[in-house]
XYZ file of C-alpha atoms in Angstrom:
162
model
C 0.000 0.000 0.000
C 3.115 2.445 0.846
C 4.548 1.798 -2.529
C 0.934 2.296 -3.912
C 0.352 5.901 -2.335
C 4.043 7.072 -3.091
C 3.367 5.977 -6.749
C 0.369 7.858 -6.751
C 2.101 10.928 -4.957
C 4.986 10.791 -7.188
C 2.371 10.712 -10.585
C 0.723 13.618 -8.611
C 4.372 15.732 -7.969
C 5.261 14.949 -11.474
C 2.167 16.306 -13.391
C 1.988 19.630 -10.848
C 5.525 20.675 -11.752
C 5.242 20.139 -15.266
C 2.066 22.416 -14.949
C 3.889 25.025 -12.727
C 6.601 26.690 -14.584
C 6.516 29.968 -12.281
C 7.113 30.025 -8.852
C 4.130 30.904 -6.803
C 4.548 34.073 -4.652
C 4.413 33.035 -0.730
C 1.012 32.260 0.288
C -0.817 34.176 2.999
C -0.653 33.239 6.897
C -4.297 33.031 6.363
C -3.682 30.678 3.337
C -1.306 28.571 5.404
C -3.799 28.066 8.138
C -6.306 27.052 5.816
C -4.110 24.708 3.597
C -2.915 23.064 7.036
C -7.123 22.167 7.922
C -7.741 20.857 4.204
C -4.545 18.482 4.729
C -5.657 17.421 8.509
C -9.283 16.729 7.227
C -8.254 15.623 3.813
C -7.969 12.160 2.336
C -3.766 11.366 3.192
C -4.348 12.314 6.570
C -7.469 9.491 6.467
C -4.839 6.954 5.125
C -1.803 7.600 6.829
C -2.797 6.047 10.354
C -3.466 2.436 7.863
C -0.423 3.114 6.681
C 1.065 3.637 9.870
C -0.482 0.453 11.573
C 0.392 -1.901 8.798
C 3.783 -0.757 8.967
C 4.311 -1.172 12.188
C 2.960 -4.473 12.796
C 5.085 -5.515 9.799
C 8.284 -4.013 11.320
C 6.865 -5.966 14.613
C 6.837 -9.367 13.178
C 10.091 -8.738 11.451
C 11.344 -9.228 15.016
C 10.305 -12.311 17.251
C 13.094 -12.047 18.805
C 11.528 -9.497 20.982
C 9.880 -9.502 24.374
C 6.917 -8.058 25.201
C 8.237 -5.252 26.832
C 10.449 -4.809 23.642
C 7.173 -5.104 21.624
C 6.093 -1.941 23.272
C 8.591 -0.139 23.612
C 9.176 -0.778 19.474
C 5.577 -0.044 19.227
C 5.656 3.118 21.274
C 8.822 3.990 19.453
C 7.074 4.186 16.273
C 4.429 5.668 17.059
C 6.074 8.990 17.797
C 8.524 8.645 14.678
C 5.052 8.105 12.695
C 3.707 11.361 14.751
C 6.548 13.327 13.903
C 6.592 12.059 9.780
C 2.695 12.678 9.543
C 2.858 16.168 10.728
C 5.301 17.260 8.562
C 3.461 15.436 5.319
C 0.549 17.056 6.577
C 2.209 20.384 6.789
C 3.656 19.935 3.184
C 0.666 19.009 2.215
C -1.479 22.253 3.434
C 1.431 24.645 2.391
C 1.127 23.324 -1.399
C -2.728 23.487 -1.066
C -2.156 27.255 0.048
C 0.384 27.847 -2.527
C -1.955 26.769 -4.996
C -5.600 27.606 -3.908
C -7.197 30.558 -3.497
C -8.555 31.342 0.164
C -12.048 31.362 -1.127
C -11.257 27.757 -2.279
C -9.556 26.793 0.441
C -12.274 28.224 3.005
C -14.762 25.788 0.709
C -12.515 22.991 1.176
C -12.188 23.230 4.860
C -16.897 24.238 4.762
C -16.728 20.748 2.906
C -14.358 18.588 4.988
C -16.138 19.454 7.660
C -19.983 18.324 6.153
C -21.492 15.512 7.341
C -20.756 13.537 3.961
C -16.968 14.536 3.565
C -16.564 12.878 7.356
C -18.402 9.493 5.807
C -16.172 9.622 2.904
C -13.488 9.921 4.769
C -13.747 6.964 7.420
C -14.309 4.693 4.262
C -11.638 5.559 2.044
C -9.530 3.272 3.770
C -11.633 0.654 3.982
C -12.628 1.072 0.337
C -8.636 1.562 -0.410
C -7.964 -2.081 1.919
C -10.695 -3.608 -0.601
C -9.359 -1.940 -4.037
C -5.427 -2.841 -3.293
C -6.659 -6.770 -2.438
C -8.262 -6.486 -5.054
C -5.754 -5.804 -7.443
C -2.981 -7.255 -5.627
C 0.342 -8.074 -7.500
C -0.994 -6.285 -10.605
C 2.041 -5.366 -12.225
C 1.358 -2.143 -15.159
C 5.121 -3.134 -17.046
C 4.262 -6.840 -17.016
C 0.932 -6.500 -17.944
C 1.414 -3.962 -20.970
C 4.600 -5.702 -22.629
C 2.473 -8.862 -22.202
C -0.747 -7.485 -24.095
C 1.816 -5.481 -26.508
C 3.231 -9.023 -26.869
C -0.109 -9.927 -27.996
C -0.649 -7.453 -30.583
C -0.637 -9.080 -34.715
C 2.159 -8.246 -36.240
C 4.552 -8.098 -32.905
C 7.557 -10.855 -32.295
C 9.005 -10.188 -28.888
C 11.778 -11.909 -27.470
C 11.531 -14.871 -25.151
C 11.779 -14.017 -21.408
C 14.983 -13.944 -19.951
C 15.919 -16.825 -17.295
């Protein structure tokens, strides 16, 4: 899933600074604040405690070796790195927003985020994400594009390498 949202965030970075080709003047304190409550109500700050949680129990089983008290003390451990890496995605996250939105936008953003729907949306994007990544589990886009190219009449590709 980690390699699944940086993908995504990368794709995201990529297109944005192709479309930007002048820096932005500094955004407004107002602008900041608001940018900051669209990225703590917003969709990555939904995800990231998943994210968070999967890769900690991960890192935990990575090491039986462990005690219990080691368990929590890993566990507590991470927790506060995680605390510490969130906030300042989160505060990346709401600067660009306020670099990039207006403050009649962004006000809208945080009206919305706040509705009633935007808070259902939110607590079942990760479940809906959970369901969508099982369900395409191990799909791999460079394996499955030079296999249907492959496919096309009037292609000979070479035999996979062993």
């Amino acid at each position: 899933m980690v390699r699944a949202l940086t993908a995504a965030a990368a794709l995201l970075l990529a297109t944005s600074a192709v479309a930007q080709s002048q820096p932005a003047p500094a955004p407004s304190p107002e602008a900041e604040t608001l940018g900051r409550r669209v990225a703590d109500t917003g969709t990555l700050a939904a995800l990231l405690p998943l994210v968070v949680a999967k890769d900690t129990e991960e890192m935990l089983a990575e090491h039986p070796e462990l005690d219990a008290a080691g368990k929590a003390k890993l566990r507590a451990i991470a927790a506060d790195t995680a605390k510490t890496a969130v906030d300042r995605m989160l505060g990346v996250v709401g600067h660009q927003y306020a670099l990039r939105l207006s403050v009649e936008d962004l006000k809208a953003l945080v009206a919305f985020n706040q509705s009633a729907a935007a808070k259902a949306s939110r607590a079942a994007e990760p479940q809906v994400i959970v369901a969508t990544m099982q369900t395409i589990d191990g799909f791999d886009l460079k394996k499955e594009a030079w296999a249907a190219y492959c496919r096309s009449p009037g292609i000979t590709c070479p035999a996979p390498a062993k």
